[in-house]
Short mmCIF file of the C-alpha atoms (twelve columns), coordinates in Angstrom:
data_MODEL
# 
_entry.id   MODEL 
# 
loop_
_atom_site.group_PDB 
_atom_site.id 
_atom_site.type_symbol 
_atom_site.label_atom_id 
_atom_site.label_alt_id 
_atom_site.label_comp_id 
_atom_site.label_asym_id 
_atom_site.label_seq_id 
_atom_site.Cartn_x 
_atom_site.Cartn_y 
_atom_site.Cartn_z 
_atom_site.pdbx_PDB_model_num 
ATOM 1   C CA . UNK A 1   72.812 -35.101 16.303  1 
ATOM 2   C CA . UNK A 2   70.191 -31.979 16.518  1 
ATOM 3   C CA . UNK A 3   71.427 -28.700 14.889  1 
ATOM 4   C CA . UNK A 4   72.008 -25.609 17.375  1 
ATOM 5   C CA . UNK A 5   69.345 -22.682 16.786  1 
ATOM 6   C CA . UNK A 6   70.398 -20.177 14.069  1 
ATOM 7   C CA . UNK A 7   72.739 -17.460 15.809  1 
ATOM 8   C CA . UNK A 8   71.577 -13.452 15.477  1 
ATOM 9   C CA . UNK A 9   74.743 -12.349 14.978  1 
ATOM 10  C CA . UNK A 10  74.967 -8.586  14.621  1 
ATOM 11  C CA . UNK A 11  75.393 -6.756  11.800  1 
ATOM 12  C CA . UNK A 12  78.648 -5.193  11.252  1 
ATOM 13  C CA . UNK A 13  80.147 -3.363  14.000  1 
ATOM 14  C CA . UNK A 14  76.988 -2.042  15.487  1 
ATOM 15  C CA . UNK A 15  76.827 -5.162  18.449  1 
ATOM 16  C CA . UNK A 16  73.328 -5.815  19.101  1 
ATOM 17  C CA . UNK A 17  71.895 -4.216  15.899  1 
ATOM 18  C CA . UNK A 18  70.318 -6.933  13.855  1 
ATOM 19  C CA . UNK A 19  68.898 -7.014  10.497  1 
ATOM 20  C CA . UNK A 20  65.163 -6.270  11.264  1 
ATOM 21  C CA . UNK A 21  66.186 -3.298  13.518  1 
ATOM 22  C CA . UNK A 22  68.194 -1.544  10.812  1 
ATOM 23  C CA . UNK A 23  65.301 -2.061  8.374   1 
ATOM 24  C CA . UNK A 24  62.725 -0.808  10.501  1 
ATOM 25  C CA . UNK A 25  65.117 2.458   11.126  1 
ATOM 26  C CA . UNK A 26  65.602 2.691   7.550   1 
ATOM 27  C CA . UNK A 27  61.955 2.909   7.347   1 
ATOM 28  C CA . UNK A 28  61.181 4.878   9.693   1 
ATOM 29  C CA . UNK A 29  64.263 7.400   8.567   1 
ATOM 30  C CA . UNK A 30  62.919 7.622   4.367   1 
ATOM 31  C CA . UNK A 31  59.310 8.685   5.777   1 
ATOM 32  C CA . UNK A 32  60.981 11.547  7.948   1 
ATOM 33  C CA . UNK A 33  63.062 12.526  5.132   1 
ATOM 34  C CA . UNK A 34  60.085 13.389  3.228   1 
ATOM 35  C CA . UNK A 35  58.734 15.932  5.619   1 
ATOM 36  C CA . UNK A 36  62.310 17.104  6.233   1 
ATOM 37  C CA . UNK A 37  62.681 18.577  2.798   1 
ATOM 38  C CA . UNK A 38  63.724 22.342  2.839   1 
ATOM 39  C CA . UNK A 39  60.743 24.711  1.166   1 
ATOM 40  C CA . UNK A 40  63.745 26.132  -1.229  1 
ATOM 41  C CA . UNK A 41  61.990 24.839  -4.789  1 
ATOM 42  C CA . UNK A 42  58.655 26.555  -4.255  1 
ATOM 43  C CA . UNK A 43  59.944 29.855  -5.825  1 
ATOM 44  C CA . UNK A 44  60.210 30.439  -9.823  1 
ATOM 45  C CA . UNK A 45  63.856 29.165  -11.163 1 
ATOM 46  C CA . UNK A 46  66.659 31.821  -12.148 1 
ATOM 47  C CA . UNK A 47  65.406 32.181  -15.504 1 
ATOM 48  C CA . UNK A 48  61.749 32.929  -14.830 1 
ATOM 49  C CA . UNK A 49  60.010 29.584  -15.644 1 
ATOM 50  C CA . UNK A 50  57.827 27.939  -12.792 1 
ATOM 51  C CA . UNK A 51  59.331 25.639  -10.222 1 
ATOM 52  C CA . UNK A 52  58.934 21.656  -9.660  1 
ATOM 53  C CA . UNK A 53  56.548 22.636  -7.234  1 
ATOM 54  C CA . UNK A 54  54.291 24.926  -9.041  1 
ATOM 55  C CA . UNK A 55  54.289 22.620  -11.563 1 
ATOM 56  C CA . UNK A 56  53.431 19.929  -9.742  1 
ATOM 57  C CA . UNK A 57  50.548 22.116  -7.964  1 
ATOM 58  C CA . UNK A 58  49.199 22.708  -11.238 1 
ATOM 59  C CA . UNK A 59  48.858 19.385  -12.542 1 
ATOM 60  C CA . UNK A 60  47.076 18.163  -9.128  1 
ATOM 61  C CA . UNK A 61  44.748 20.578  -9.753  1 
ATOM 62  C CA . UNK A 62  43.584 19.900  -13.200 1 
ATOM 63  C CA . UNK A 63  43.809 16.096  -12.320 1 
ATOM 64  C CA . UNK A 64  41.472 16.735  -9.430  1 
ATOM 65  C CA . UNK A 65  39.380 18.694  -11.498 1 
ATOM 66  C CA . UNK A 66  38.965 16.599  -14.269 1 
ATOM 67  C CA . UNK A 67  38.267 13.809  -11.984 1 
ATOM 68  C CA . UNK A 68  35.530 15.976  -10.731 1 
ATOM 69  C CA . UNK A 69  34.434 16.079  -14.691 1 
ATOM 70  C CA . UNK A 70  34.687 12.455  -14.326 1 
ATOM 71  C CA . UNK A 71  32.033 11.916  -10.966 1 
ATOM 72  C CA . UNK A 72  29.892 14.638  -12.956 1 
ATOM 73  C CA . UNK A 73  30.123 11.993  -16.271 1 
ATOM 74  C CA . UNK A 74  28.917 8.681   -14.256 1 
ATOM 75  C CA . UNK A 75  26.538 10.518  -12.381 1 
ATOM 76  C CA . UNK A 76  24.982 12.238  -15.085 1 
ATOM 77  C CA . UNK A 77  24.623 8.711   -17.148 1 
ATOM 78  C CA . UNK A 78  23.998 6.721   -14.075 1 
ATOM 79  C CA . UNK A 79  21.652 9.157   -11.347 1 
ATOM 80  C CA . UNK A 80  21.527 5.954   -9.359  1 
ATOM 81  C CA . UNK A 81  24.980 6.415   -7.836  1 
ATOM 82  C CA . UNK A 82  24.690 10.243  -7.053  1 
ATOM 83  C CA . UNK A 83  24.568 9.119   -3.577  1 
ATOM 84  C CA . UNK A 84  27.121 6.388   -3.692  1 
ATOM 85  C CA . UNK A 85  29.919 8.853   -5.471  1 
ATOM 86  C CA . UNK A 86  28.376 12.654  -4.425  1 
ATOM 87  C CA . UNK A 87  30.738 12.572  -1.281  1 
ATOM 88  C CA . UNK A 88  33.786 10.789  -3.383  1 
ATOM 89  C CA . UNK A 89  33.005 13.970  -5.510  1 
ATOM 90  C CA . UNK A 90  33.091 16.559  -2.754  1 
ATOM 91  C CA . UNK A 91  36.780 15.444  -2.103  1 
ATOM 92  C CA . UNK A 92  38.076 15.762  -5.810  1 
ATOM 93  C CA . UNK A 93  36.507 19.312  -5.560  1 
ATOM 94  C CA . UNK A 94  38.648 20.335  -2.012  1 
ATOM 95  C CA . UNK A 95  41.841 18.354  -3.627  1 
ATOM 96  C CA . UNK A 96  41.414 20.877  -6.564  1 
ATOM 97  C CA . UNK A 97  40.832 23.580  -4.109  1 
ATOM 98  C CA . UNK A 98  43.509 22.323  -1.963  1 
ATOM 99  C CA . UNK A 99  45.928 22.539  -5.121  1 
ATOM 100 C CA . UNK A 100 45.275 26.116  -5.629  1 
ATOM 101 C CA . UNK A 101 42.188 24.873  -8.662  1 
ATOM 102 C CA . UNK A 102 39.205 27.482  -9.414  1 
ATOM 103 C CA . UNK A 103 36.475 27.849  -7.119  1 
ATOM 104 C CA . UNK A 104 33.678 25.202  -6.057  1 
ATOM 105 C CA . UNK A 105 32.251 23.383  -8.750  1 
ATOM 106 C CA . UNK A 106 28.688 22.715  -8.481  1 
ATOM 107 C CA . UNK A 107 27.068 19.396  -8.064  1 
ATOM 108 C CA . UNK A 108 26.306 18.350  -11.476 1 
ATOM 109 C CA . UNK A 109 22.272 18.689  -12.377 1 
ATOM 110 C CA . UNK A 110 22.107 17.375  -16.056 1 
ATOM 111 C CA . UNK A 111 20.723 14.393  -17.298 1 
ATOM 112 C CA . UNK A 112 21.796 11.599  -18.717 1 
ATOM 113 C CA . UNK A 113 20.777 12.669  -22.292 1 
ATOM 114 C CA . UNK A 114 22.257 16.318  -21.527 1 
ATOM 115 C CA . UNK A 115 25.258 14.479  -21.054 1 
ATOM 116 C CA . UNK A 116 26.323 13.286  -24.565 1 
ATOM 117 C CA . UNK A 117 26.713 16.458  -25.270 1 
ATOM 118 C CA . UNK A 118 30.273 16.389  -22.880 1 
ATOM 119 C CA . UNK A 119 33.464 16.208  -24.903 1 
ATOM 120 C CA . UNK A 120 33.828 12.925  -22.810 1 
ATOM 121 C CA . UNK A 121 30.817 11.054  -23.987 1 
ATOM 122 C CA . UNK A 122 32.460 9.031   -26.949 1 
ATOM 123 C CA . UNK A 123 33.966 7.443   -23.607 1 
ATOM 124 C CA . UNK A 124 30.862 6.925   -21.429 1 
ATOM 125 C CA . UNK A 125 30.549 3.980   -19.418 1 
ATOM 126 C CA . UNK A 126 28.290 1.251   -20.358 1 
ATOM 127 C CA . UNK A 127 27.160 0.117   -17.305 1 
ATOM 128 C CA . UNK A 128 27.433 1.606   -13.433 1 
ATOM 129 C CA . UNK A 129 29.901 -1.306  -12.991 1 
ATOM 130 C CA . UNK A 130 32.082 0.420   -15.960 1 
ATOM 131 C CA . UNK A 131 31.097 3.743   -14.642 1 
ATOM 132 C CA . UNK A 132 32.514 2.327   -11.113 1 
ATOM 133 C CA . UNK A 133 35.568 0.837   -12.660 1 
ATOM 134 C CA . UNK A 134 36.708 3.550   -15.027 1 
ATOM 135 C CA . UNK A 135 36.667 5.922   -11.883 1 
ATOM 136 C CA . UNK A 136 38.727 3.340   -9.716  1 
ATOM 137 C CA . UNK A 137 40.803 3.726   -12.584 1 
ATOM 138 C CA . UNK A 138 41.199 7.263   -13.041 1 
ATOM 139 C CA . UNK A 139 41.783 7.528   -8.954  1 
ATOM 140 C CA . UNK A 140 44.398 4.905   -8.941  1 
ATOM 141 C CA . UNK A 141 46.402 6.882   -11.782 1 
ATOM 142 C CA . UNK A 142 46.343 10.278  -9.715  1 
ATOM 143 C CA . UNK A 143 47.417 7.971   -6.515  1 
ATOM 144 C CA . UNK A 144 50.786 6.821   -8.562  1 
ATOM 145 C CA . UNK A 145 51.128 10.010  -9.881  1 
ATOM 146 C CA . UNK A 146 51.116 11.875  -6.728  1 
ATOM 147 C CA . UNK A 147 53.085 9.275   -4.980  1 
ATOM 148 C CA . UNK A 148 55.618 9.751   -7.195  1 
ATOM 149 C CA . UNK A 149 55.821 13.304  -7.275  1 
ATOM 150 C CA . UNK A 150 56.351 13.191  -3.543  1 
ATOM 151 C CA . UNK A 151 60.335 13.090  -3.597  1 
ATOM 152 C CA . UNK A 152 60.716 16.033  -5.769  1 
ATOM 153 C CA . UNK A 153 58.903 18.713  -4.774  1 
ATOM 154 C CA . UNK A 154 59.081 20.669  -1.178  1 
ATOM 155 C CA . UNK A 155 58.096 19.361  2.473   1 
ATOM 156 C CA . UNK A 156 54.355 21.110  2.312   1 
ATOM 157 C CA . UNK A 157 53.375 20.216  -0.916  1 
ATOM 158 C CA . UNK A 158 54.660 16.906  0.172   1 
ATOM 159 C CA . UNK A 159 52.591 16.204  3.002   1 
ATOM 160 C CA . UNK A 160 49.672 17.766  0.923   1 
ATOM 161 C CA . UNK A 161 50.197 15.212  -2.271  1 
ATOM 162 C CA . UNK A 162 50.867 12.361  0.475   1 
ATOM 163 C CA . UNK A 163 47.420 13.035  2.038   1 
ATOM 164 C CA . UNK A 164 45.482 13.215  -1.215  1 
ATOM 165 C CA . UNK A 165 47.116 10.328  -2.145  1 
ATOM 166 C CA . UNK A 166 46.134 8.738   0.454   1 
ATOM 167 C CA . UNK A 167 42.429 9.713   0.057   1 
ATOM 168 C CA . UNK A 168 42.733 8.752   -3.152  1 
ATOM 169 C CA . UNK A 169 43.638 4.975   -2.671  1 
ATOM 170 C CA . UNK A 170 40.362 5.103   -0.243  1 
ATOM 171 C CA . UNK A 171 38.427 6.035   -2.829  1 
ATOM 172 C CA . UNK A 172 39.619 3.445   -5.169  1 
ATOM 173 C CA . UNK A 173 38.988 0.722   -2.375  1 
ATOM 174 C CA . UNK A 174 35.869 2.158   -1.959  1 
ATOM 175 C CA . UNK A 175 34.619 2.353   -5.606  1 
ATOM 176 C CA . UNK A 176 35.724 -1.166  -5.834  1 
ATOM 177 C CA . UNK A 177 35.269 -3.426  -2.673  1 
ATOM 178 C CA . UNK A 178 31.927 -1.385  -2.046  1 
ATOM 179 C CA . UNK A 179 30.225 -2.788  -4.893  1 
ATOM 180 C CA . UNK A 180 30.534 -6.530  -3.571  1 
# 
């Protein structure tokens, strides 16, 4: 004797909705909420100390920046992938800019042996794969960071950490499937 097909029955007392619809609205309703946030946190708190917002704004910007130290480290030790990483590069430098970080920083011009002299050469990269790798790295840390940031601090800085974010987990993809 064959089984009868699996019923849909709805969920609850909404007839018709079924489980997949509801999950798909649930979705769809936590990635509005995140540009729905009010702008109300991106003023200094009552007793004078910057906001969850500034804060945040100024910790993007010195992690963009210091992954722009970071390009300026592998390129200096490896010149070979100036052209590979020089655009990945440009992009930390808006994301700093973006974040409210100095002005442009110039595309590095030292060479490799000017560059032990950086407070980060006890950490230089062995190799261009390491050099490749410890970048992926560093991008994929800012792109958890960020992401996580995203709930607590206002709907513009939102969107603006969401979309660097974003950019960032290109450039890890990029630093890592474009070298096979």
């Amino acid at each position: 004797m064959p089984f009868p097909p699996p019923s849909h029955t709805p969920l609850g007392t909404f007839p018709g909705l079924r489980r997949r619809t509801l999950l798909a609205s649930s979705a769809a309703g936590a990635v509005l909420l995140v540009g729905c946030t009010t702008e109300s946190d991106s003023t200094a708190t009552s007793a004078g100390s910057p906001s969850v917002a500034e804060r945040t704004r100024a910790r993007a910007a010195r992690d963009s920046t210091g992954l722009v130290q970071q390009y300026d480290a592998a390129i200096a030790a490896f010149p070979v992938l100036a052209e590979r990483l020089s655009e990945l590069r440009a992009e930390a430098v808006r994301h700093a800019e973006a974040f409210g970080g100095g002005g442009p920083t110039p595309t590095p011009t030292t060479t490799p042996t000017s560059a032990s002299a950086s407070p980060s050469a006890s950490a230089a990269p062995v190799s261009e794969q390491d050099a490749l790798a410890g970048l992926a790295a560093a991008e994929r840390t800012l792109v958890d960071r960020r992401t996580r940031a995203l709930l607590e601090v206002p709907g513009e800085l939102a969107r603006l950490l969401a979309s660097v974010a974003a950019s960032g987990a290109a450039h890890v993809y990029l630093l890592t499937e474009g070298s096979k």
